[in-house]
XYZ file of C-alpha atoms in Angstrom:
684
model
C -155.879 118.045 -8.286
C -156.308 121.107 -6.076
C -153.661 123.048 -8.007
C -152.868 126.648 -7.084
C -154.613 128.895 -9.627
C -152.402 131.883 -8.804
C -149.424 129.925 -10.122
C -150.835 130.677 -13.582
C -152.787 133.937 -13.322
C -153.284 136.628 -10.664
C -154.075 140.337 -10.458
C -150.782 141.178 -8.745
C -148.697 139.699 -11.545
C -150.041 142.282 -13.961
C -148.973 140.269 -16.964
C -150.071 137.544 -19.313
C -150.166 133.966 -17.981
C -147.495 131.405 -18.711
C -148.526 129.396 -21.768
C -146.573 126.184 -22.358
C -147.533 123.704 -25.061
C -145.767 120.351 -25.344
C -145.798 118.940 -28.868
C -144.283 115.904 -30.572
C -140.788 116.919 -31.648
C -140.443 117.170 -35.405
C -143.003 118.062 -38.054
C -145.956 118.778 -35.766
C -144.066 121.271 -33.652
C -142.638 122.997 -36.711
C -146.110 123.228 -38.276
C -147.377 125.077 -35.171
C -144.414 127.470 -35.314
C -145.021 128.158 -39.003
C -148.746 128.663 -38.321
C -147.882 131.471 -35.888
C -145.499 133.080 -38.378
C -148.233 132.973 -41.008
C -150.968 134.246 -38.690
C -149.035 137.175 -37.209
C -146.812 138.066 -40.154
C -143.092 138.760 -40.655
C -143.061 141.544 -38.063
C -145.556 140.048 -35.637
C -143.936 136.796 -34.476
C -140.403 135.679 -33.609
C -138.492 133.107 -31.609
C -136.785 134.389 -28.473
C -133.003 134.277 -28.201
C -130.552 132.635 -25.835
C -127.362 134.422 -24.852
C -124.702 131.716 -25.006
C -121.695 132.435 -22.788
C -118.132 131.189 -22.637
C -117.540 128.153 -20.420
C -114.322 126.325 -19.608
C -113.944 124.273 -22.779
C -115.089 126.879 -25.283
C -112.918 129.582 -23.724
C -109.888 127.279 -23.499
C -110.116 126.257 -27.141
C -110.768 129.703 -28.622
C -108.086 131.510 -26.594
C -105.650 128.737 -27.538
C -106.353 129.291 -31.226
C -105.759 133.028 -30.882
C -102.436 132.429 -29.112
C -101.328 129.946 -31.745
C -101.445 126.713 -29.738
C -101.077 123.551 -31.795
C -104.134 121.365 -32.319
C -102.733 118.451 -30.297
C -102.143 120.795 -27.341
C -105.704 122.114 -27.561
C -107.036 118.560 -27.691
C -105.013 117.694 -24.586
C -106.443 120.688 -22.740
C -110.016 119.935 -23.827
C -109.735 116.360 -22.600
C -108.928 117.424 -19.047
C -111.050 120.547 -18.663
C -114.007 119.353 -16.626
C -117.271 118.804 -18.435
C -119.112 118.368 -15.141
C -121.053 121.067 -13.322
C -119.606 120.559 -9.842
C -116.601 122.631 -8.814
C -114.704 121.503 -5.727
C -111.420 122.429 -4.053
C -109.344 120.399 -6.509
C -111.590 120.903 -9.523
C -109.975 124.150 -10.683
C -108.614 125.420 -13.962
C -105.101 125.393 -12.467
C -105.484 121.720 -11.652
C -106.743 120.966 -15.162
C -103.670 122.628 -16.665
C -101.321 120.713 -14.370
C -102.914 117.447 -15.506
C -102.376 118.476 -19.121
C -98.681 119.031 -18.421
C -98.856 122.805 -18.959
C -96.821 124.765 -16.436
C -97.941 128.235 -15.384
C -94.268 129.212 -15.038
C -94.339 129.640 -18.800
C -95.403 133.273 -19.462
C -97.501 132.321 -22.456
C -99.305 129.616 -20.476
C -99.884 132.010 -17.569
C -101.378 134.647 -19.885
C -103.449 131.957 -21.565
C -104.923 130.824 -18.252
C -105.593 134.422 -17.207
C -107.520 135.126 -20.429
C -109.502 131.902 -20.145
C -110.579 132.779 -16.604
C -111.495 136.363 -17.557
C -113.683 135.128 -20.404
C -115.869 132.948 -18.186
C -119.589 133.855 -18.527
C -118.955 136.571 -21.113
C -121.451 136.508 -24.024
C -120.210 134.335 -26.875
C -123.068 134.432 -29.360
C -126.806 134.788 -29.714
C -128.659 131.541 -30.336
C -132.263 130.556 -30.822
C -134.340 129.500 -27.805
C -135.576 125.930 -28.052
C -139.258 126.851 -28.048
C -139.970 130.378 -26.792
C -142.027 132.413 -29.243
C -143.503 135.917 -28.923
C -146.393 137.379 -30.908
C -147.958 140.799 -31.388
C -150.147 142.594 -33.904
C -147.583 143.155 -36.621
C -145.389 145.710 -34.796
C -142.824 143.581 -32.972
C -140.044 145.015 -35.136
C -140.806 148.511 -33.775
C -139.887 147.319 -30.269
C -136.925 144.959 -30.728
C -134.616 144.171 -33.673
C -135.559 141.046 -35.624
C -133.204 138.921 -37.687
C -133.526 135.839 -39.915
C -132.579 132.610 -38.153
C -130.137 130.145 -39.668
C -133.054 127.733 -40.021
C -135.137 128.616 -43.095
C -138.556 130.112 -42.428
C -137.746 131.389 -38.935
C -137.227 134.840 -37.430
C -135.426 135.541 -34.134
C -135.582 138.596 -31.891
C -132.479 139.784 -30.050
C -133.808 139.483 -26.484
C -133.896 136.484 -24.188
C -136.994 135.318 -22.323
C -136.300 137.451 -19.231
C -136.066 140.601 -21.357
C -139.376 139.704 -23.011
C -141.046 139.147 -19.631
C -139.754 142.484 -18.305
C -141.209 144.238 -21.343
C -144.598 142.542 -20.996
C -144.493 140.774 -24.350
C -146.729 137.716 -24.811
C -144.588 134.575 -24.966
C -145.515 130.981 -25.693
C -143.243 128.025 -25.024
C -143.748 125.576 -27.883
C -141.697 122.666 -26.609
C -140.875 119.523 -28.544
C -140.916 116.289 -26.547
C -139.257 113.293 -28.139
C -141.408 110.884 -26.136
C -144.593 112.440 -27.523
C -143.272 111.745 -31.019
C -142.434 108.172 -29.969
C -145.937 107.606 -28.613
C -147.476 109.095 -31.741
C -145.401 106.726 -33.908
C -146.348 103.817 -31.645
C -150.061 104.328 -32.237
C -149.522 103.993 -35.991
C -147.300 100.909 -35.683
C -149.697 99.224 -33.270
C -152.577 99.843 -35.648
C -150.637 98.444 -38.611
C -148.772 95.532 -36.989
C -151.070 94.480 -34.144
C -154.405 95.487 -35.653
C -155.351 97.288 -32.448
C -156.390 100.840 -31.615
C -154.833 102.440 -28.529
C -156.246 105.635 -27.030
C -153.671 107.333 -24.796
C -156.449 109.186 -22.972
C -158.115 105.931 -21.929
C -155.322 103.517 -21.098
C -156.183 100.960 -18.405
C -155.183 102.499 -15.081
C -153.138 100.786 -12.343
C -151.831 98.174 -14.779
C -149.799 95.672 -12.689
C -147.151 95.174 -15.392
C -146.524 98.930 -15.497
C -145.972 99.314 -11.772
C -143.968 96.086 -11.505
C -141.509 97.443 -14.090
C -141.335 100.856 -12.382
C -140.794 99.413 -8.903
C -137.986 97.202 -10.258
C -136.389 100.263 -11.948
C -136.799 98.476 -15.282
C -137.172 101.830 -17.017
C -134.587 102.063 -19.806
C -136.033 104.136 -22.627
C -139.193 105.331 -20.866
C -140.083 108.946 -20.141
C -138.449 110.911 -17.300
C -137.675 108.023 -14.913
C -134.782 106.428 -16.834
C -131.894 108.403 -15.275
C -129.489 106.860 -12.777
C -130.903 108.978 -9.941
C -134.492 108.022 -10.746
C -133.626 104.348 -11.116
C -131.871 104.453 -7.740
C -134.921 105.853 -5.977
C -137.690 103.801 -7.631
C -137.059 100.515 -5.725
C -137.227 102.514 -2.482
C -140.226 104.739 -3.186
C -142.140 101.857 -4.846
C -144.731 103.908 -6.800
C -148.093 102.139 -6.698
C -150.497 104.625 -8.280
C -150.669 107.655 -10.549
C -150.098 110.253 -7.813
C -147.017 108.328 -6.664
C -145.700 108.871 -10.198
C -146.518 112.586 -9.963
C -144.355 112.820 -6.838
C -141.630 110.724 -8.470
C -141.432 113.193 -11.360
C -140.733 116.016 -8.899
C -138.396 114.413 -6.393
C -135.220 114.194 -8.524
C -134.910 117.932 -9.221
C -132.306 120.444 -7.990
C -134.690 122.061 -5.469
C -135.562 118.914 -3.481
C -131.990 117.610 -3.751
C -130.282 120.827 -2.583
C -133.040 121.451 -0.021
C -132.336 117.980 1.451
C -135.925 116.805 0.974
C -135.223 113.549 -0.902
C -133.942 111.291 1.892
C -136.573 112.403 4.443
C -139.309 111.699 1.900
C -137.924 108.227 1.076
C -137.468 107.343 4.749
C -141.054 108.394 5.439
C -142.306 106.295 2.529
C -140.412 103.343 4.040
C -141.879 104.073 7.485
C -138.477 104.705 9.063
C -138.989 108.373 9.893
C -141.884 110.053 11.617
C -144.010 112.377 9.483
C -143.657 115.878 10.914
C -144.496 119.404 9.756
C -142.531 122.653 10.232
C -145.718 124.230 11.643
C -149.172 122.739 12.389
C -150.843 125.113 9.905
C -148.815 123.557 7.053
C -150.159 120.015 7.478
C -152.969 120.402 4.882
C -150.386 121.630 2.348
C -147.763 118.934 2.950
C -149.890 115.931 3.935
C -149.901 114.317 0.465
C -146.096 114.518 0.291
C -145.540 113.238 3.839
C -144.546 116.611 5.311
C -141.864 117.258 2.674
C -142.367 119.919 -0.040
C -141.822 118.572 -3.558
C -143.717 121.083 -5.740
C -143.495 124.791 -6.437
C -147.170 125.220 -5.574
C -146.565 123.893 -2.066
C -143.914 126.547 -1.475
C -146.308 129.272 -2.625
C -149.105 127.929 -0.419
C -146.717 127.845 2.543
C -146.031 131.562 2.061
C -149.753 132.258 1.739
C -150.615 130.398 4.961
C -147.633 131.121 7.189
C -147.065 134.765 6.135
C -150.496 135.762 4.763
C -149.112 136.344 1.266
C -151.673 136.904 -1.456
C -151.514 134.584 -4.449
C -149.817 137.305 -6.459
C -147.254 137.984 -3.726
C -146.496 134.280 -3.530
C -145.859 134.215 -7.269
C -143.584 137.256 -6.931
C -141.729 135.339 -4.221
C -141.241 132.384 -6.579
C -139.887 134.644 -9.285
C -137.566 136.453 -6.889
C -136.155 133.173 -5.558
C -135.584 131.957 -9.098
C -134.111 135.233 -10.327
C -130.477 135.302 -11.442
C -130.473 139.045 -11.839
C -131.468 140.617 -8.534
C -130.142 139.699 -5.100
C -132.062 142.713 -3.771
C -135.388 141.172 -4.807
C -134.610 137.997 -2.879
C -133.538 139.882 0.234
C -136.635 142.079 0.124
C -138.973 139.078 -0.142
C -137.194 137.244 2.680
C -137.465 140.330 4.901
C -141.184 140.579 4.135
C -141.618 136.893 4.962
C -139.896 137.259 8.328
C -141.866 140.400 9.213
C -145.166 138.676 8.464
C -144.185 135.534 10.377
C -142.975 137.593 13.361
C -146.304 139.420 13.383
C -147.976 136.014 13.729
C -145.551 135.111 16.567
C -143.893 132.296 14.624
C -140.773 131.195 16.589
C -137.415 132.150 15.085
C -136.253 128.554 14.606
C -139.489 127.789 12.732
C -138.931 130.876 10.586
C -135.440 129.625 9.715
C -136.803 126.214 8.710
C -139.545 127.742 6.551
C -137.060 130.090 4.842
C -134.893 127.026 4.100
C -137.880 125.313 2.509
C -138.747 128.361 0.427
C -135.174 128.827 -0.780
C -135.412 125.442 -2.535
C -137.688 126.933 -5.180
C -134.738 129.061 -6.343
C -132.853 125.871 -7.286
C -135.785 124.767 -9.455
C -138.668 122.717 -8.203
C -141.189 121.123 -10.521
C -144.667 122.666 -10.649
C -147.249 120.075 -9.651
C -149.108 120.743 -12.897
C -146.016 119.835 -14.949
C -145.367 116.777 -12.805
C -148.955 115.619 -13.339
C -148.655 116.041 -17.112
C -145.315 114.260 -17.244
C -146.587 111.429 -15.024
C -149.294 110.756 -17.610
C -146.632 110.463 -20.334
C -144.460 108.292 -18.090
C -147.341 105.889 -17.468
C -148.210 105.783 -21.183
C -144.603 105.105 -22.221
C -144.210 102.242 -19.719
C -147.615 100.784 -20.633
C -146.869 100.692 -24.359
C -143.356 99.388 -23.803
C -144.639 96.530 -21.628
C -147.553 95.543 -23.892
C -146.223 96.486 -27.354
C -142.455 96.262 -26.959
C -141.661 95.855 -30.656
C -143.630 98.985 -31.567
C -142.123 100.982 -28.710
C -138.557 99.935 -29.528
C -138.973 100.636 -33.241
C -140.451 104.062 -32.511
C -137.768 105.124 -30.051
C -135.028 103.966 -32.446
C -136.663 105.947 -35.251
C -136.768 109.112 -33.127
C -133.106 109.049 -32.128
C -131.243 110.994 -30.880
C -133.246 111.321 -27.662
C -133.228 110.117 -24.063
C -130.454 108.892 -21.815
C -129.321 105.787 -23.647
C -127.665 105.027 -26.976
C -129.523 102.886 -29.540
C -127.254 99.943 -28.756
C -128.422 99.926 -25.131
C -132.069 100.273 -26.211
C -131.695 97.269 -28.546
C -129.887 95.168 -25.954
C -132.481 95.920 -23.271
C -135.300 94.916 -25.617
C -133.495 91.683 -26.495
C -133.136 90.891 -22.794
C -136.941 91.147 -22.573
C -137.428 88.596 -25.339
C -137.718 90.800 -28.431
C -136.024 89.363 -31.515
C -134.114 92.049 -33.404
C -133.105 91.376 -36.997
C -129.940 92.888 -38.438
C -130.022 95.396 -41.298
C -130.839 93.614 -44.557
C -131.161 95.235 -47.976
C -133.958 92.771 -48.827
C -135.972 93.355 -45.630
C -135.122 96.741 -44.142
C -137.015 99.944 -44.818
C -135.372 103.289 -44.137
C -136.917 103.304 -40.639
C -137.057 100.412 -38.187
C -140.194 98.327 -38.700
C -142.134 95.451 -37.157
C -142.408 92.071 -38.849
C -144.263 88.877 -38.103
C -142.112 85.876 -37.239
C -142.244 82.718 -39.326
C -143.174 80.610 -36.296
C -146.500 78.818 -35.853
C -147.357 81.213 -33.039
C -147.160 84.715 -34.610
C -144.866 87.061 -32.749
C -143.750 90.569 -33.573
C -140.059 91.082 -34.371
C -138.065 94.241 -34.905
C -136.346 94.827 -38.233
C -133.514 97.349 -38.032
C -133.768 100.145 -40.594
C -131.279 101.324 -43.201
C -131.052 104.683 -41.373
C -128.589 103.034 -38.980
C -125.990 102.428 -41.713
C -123.468 105.184 -41.178
C -122.734 107.368 -44.207
C -125.819 106.065 -46.045
C -127.839 109.049 -47.248
C -131.586 108.998 -46.753
C -132.241 109.495 -50.462
C -130.110 106.470 -51.348
C -131.723 104.358 -48.623
C -135.223 105.225 -49.774
C -134.218 104.471 -53.377
C -133.259 100.940 -52.271
C -136.692 100.452 -50.687
C -138.518 101.802 -53.764
C -136.648 99.475 -56.102
C -137.267 96.452 -53.902
C -140.976 97.239 -53.573
C -141.414 97.800 -57.326
C -139.118 95.157 -58.848
C -138.600 92.541 -56.156
C -135.679 91.416 -54.016
C -132.028 91.945 -54.951
C -130.200 88.770 -55.990
C -126.628 90.008 -56.409
C -124.355 92.893 -55.577
C -124.114 93.723 -59.282
C -127.901 93.940 -59.417
C -127.953 96.354 -56.472
C -125.382 98.503 -58.234
C -127.368 98.481 -61.461
C -130.869 99.011 -60.023
C -129.928 101.679 -57.465
C -127.578 104.086 -59.279
C -128.102 106.610 -56.434
C -125.759 104.527 -54.255
C -122.217 105.855 -54.001
C -119.270 103.483 -53.887
C -118.622 104.095 -50.193
C -122.308 103.530 -49.354
C -122.323 100.185 -51.159
C -119.171 99.182 -49.292
C -120.735 100.208 -45.968
C -123.776 98.022 -46.668
C -121.463 95.097 -47.419
C -119.347 95.578 -44.307
C -122.346 95.496 -41.917
C -123.771 92.364 -43.568
C -126.713 94.098 -45.250
C -125.867 92.493 -48.627
C -125.550 88.898 -47.373
C -129.123 88.045 -48.384
C -128.335 88.774 -52.055
C -126.511 85.405 -52.183
C -128.282 82.076 -52.491
C -127.662 79.303 -50.003
C -125.454 77.559 -52.573
C -123.244 80.611 -52.994
C -122.444 80.727 -49.269
C -122.081 84.516 -49.289
C -120.726 86.453 -46.353
C -119.489 89.977 -45.604
C -116.068 89.613 -47.184
C -117.605 88.026 -50.262
C -119.885 91.051 -50.503
C -116.971 93.466 -50.053
C -115.091 91.604 -52.800
C -118.088 91.789 -55.136
C -118.625 95.468 -54.331
C -115.043 96.166 -55.352
C -115.558 94.266 -58.624
C -118.892 96.005 -59.276
C -117.628 99.525 -58.794
C -114.158 99.231 -60.324
C -113.590 99.848 -64.028
C -111.945 96.605 -65.271
C -110.060 98.396 -68.033
C -109.462 96.969 -71.547
C -107.380 93.998 -70.395
C -110.131 92.498 -68.226
C -113.180 93.994 -69.976
C -114.400 90.587 -71.249
C -113.455 88.580 -68.163
C -116.514 86.898 -66.672
C -116.461 87.245 -62.871
C -120.118 86.823 -61.920
C -120.584 83.859 -59.576
C -116.883 83.452 -58.793
C -116.123 82.800 -55.133
C -114.119 85.432 -53.311
C -110.743 84.145 -52.067
C -111.404 85.609 -48.619
C -112.224 83.944 -45.310
C -115.292 84.815 -43.295
C -114.965 87.483 -40.621
C -114.443 86.152 -37.117
C -116.980 86.911 -34.378
C -114.809 89.754 -33.115
C -114.310 91.180 -36.613
C -118.060 91.173 -37.249
C -118.570 92.898 -33.905
C -116.104 95.647 -34.813
C -117.688 96.034 -38.251
C -121.144 96.344 -36.678
C -120.107 99.128 -34.322
C -118.022 100.906 -36.938
C -120.819 100.751 -39.498
C -123.985 101.156 -37.409
C -123.047 102.090 -33.842
C -124.747 98.944 -32.505
C -124.955 95.192 -32.910
C -127.870 92.789 -32.888
C -125.422 90.021 -31.977
C -123.675 89.300 -28.686
C -122.212 92.040 -26.488
C -118.405 92.511 -26.746
C -117.931 91.025 -23.278
C -119.751 87.824 -24.301
C -116.613 86.609 -26.062
C -114.438 87.340 -23.034
C -116.557 85.907 -20.209
C -114.123 83.046 -19.560
C -111.228 85.513 -19.204
C -113.360 87.765 -16.998
C -114.287 84.816 -14.792
C -110.599 84.127 -14.222
C -110.305 87.765 -13.105
C -113.202 87.130 -10.651
C -115.421 89.691 -12.413
C -119.047 89.357 -11.323
C -121.569 89.562 -14.221
C -124.173 92.303 -13.863
C -126.953 89.727 -13.538
C -125.217 88.200 -10.497
C -124.470 91.414 -8.599
C -127.718 91.074 -6.625
C -126.368 87.908 -4.972
C -123.315 89.683 -3.495
C -123.720 90.551 0.191
C -123.800 94.155 1.350
C -120.287 95.283 2.312
C -118.522 92.482 0.422
C -115.657 93.081 -1.999
C -116.644 92.889 -5.649
C -115.139 93.299 -9.120
C -117.355 94.448 -12.007
C -116.548 95.337 -15.608
C -118.264 96.661 -18.701
C -118.770 99.498 -21.121
C -119.446 102.840 -19.422
C -122.785 103.752 -21.014
C -123.613 106.501 -18.498
C -121.308 108.918 -16.681
C -123.044 111.537 -14.533
C -121.531 114.032 -12.119
C -124.447 116.371 -11.303
C -123.865 119.685 -9.588
C -126.160 118.617 -6.747
C -124.154 115.484 -5.875
C -121.173 117.055 -4.041
C -118.649 115.767 -6.558
C -119.846 112.151 -6.735
C -119.618 110.454 -10.127
C -122.281 107.902 -11.075
C -121.523 105.349 -13.768
C -123.436 102.507 -15.400
C -121.346 99.609 -16.734
C -122.981 97.347 -19.321
C -121.992 93.754 -19.981
C -123.756 90.953 -21.871
C -126.007 90.167 -18.872
C -127.170 93.645 -17.869
C -126.043 96.838 -16.156
C -124.026 97.401 -12.959
C -124.192 100.727 -11.147
C -121.018 102.297 -9.758
C -120.401 105.375 -7.611
C -116.976 107.055 -7.586
C -116.097 109.324 -4.668
C -114.643 112.811 -5.436
C -111.058 112.014 -4.374
C -111.027 108.780 -6.382
C -112.437 110.583 -9.411
C -109.611 113.136 -9.249
C -107.087 110.288 -9.186
C -108.626 108.457 -12.166
C -110.163 111.397 -14.046
C -108.370 110.837 -17.375
C -108.931 107.088 -17.299
C -112.645 107.429 -16.495
C -113.225 110.079 -19.158
C -111.245 108.392 -21.942
C -111.716 104.636 -21.567
C -114.945 103.028 -22.780
C -114.426 99.665 -21.064
C -113.545 99.730 -17.369
C -112.690 97.268 -14.614
C -113.853 98.394 -11.159
C -112.763 96.990 -7.789
C -114.971 98.107 -4.946
C -117.373 97.356 -2.144
C -120.993 96.257 -2.528
C -123.728 98.565 -1.233
C -127.303 97.242 -0.999
C -129.760 99.897 0.191
C -133.332 98.612 0.140
C -132.688 96.680 -3.053
C -130.755 99.477 -4.780
C -127.453 97.879 -5.745
C -124.357 100.064 -6.127
C -120.650 99.297 -6.266
C -118.595 101.893 -4.403
C -115.416 102.076 -6.452
C -112.015 101.752 -4.782
C -109.888 101.156 -7.869
C -110.460 101.884 -11.564
C -108.563 100.194 -14.416
C -108.969 99.881 -18.179
C -110.433 96.518 -19.138
C -107.817 94.634 -21.129
C -109.326 91.550 -22.744
C -109.022 90.578 -26.406
C -112.575 91.219 -27.632
C -112.698 94.571 -25.871
C -109.365 95.696 -27.300
C -110.605 95.095 -30.821
C -114.041 96.628 -30.246
C -113.307 99.588 -27.976
C -112.338 102.040 -30.709
C -115.628 101.707 -32.572
C -117.968 100.949 -29.650
C -120.416 103.813 -29.128
């Protein structure tokens, strides 16, 4: 791929190369970590540390405790202190306190605010780095203090990664990727359920189904390109091959966004902007990315060509631009750049443009090597999802928490693509989600939800249920479940009943339902006492009515965090139609610039630091997802409502940019319809 070798190793760096190893998150990654501990000994290997600092919320809460604030006051403050990175003119701590109804005229409040502001960025505690590990020949403890980590079998040193680099210590990054674990699980499920062998290294390339899904931004659950920003750019960039995916991995990063490279690149892809280069000598470097730098390596090559930097000097430039510790280093490298360019008679305005390009690396640009690796995983995740959706969905549900979307959204998206998802059932479910064959004449894979999604059900109890069923057959009554699985606590048995997992223990003649199961659970777990000790209750009908649709919906979300049944808004579509709410599936038919009303559950709220205060939201209804953008001034007006309410009603104006559909919000309200009112508290 014509990668820059000096990005990894050069004489001028005078240090060991960067070594990053991506591993499936979970057991495999931990086994590699433990291998290094074993190989290098107690004093020869350790995880690097992170210095965690005080931010707005942590400082506000801890200072409040010290000053004796009541818990409800602290909760009020925490709810209004911004959790977003961007800080604008009105996004200040003073403004947060005003919104919480706390006046700075009060001396205690004024002192409180002063202490909170003074604590910003001060060290709070030492934590363990997610994957950084250093090794030496048994003498690491003679250089830096070591301490046992809270996790058993781990040792941590008291320096962060920058300290280790300055001291010349060998460091590996052993990073756990959830998607690698998902793909690994998929290969096993595909082998068992489909009877096929899939080799990730030899997947069919340029698969039309893969690129059709990517170009349509149908990417919920896949690797790296599932965020709102990525999904907004995919219909415009229209990736058609592997290298297009490599560029797509790199484009939505702070460097290209802050450097203002994204829109020029997209316009050039669309043929609406001429492809130009800051200097003719840079064309070979920037040709593949249409004259716009997207990768770290391109920035280093620019310095090497335009200012005659050696590979090592270019790497020093990258480090200086990315350094948070030394402004002097940055200024020195910029001065050297300008001197070299002046010696080559590069015009001043060209120098300014090239410096602007180079500065982007300080805001983090993706290395092309990383983008290439991630593009391979992106392609693999989309390929398996499109061709083995049941296996992919089961695997990603089993690896939760991970990714952008909650399990409920993952399930709903899979259902919209034709996958049948069966509810949790004590007579069918394993601990993990599994794949089953349908009972139809044409075999089709179906997803069986696992017992792990029953809240408050311990893994040991869930696995005991599966063992008993596999050894002694299906359960035929609640009393039998109680007797055969003594590991189950009373509350766990009740939770299984409430989510409908015990319904299959009743025969068709018994007409069992959730309330019947709850009734029988109460009888099974309650000591009848001497008066009723000989009273026969087995087989008696419970004097309780079935749950309504809305009650089952609430029970599903309260007990599992998701539902395999209809979305909450399904039951309110008639009321929403009277309010002129456009379903998500119909948004594409609304003309650009037209007024529109959308509603749904806010499943994504993003306010990135690179977006100048814009808030991006995704609203989910029973037909799909609508995308909404909230301008900074409107967000300030509706901040509490947006942050607190799960279901929202948005009035706005339709924006259609090359097939990317967005509602620009003009008014935000809580959604007040019956089904939503009952479900909103437990909807996650």
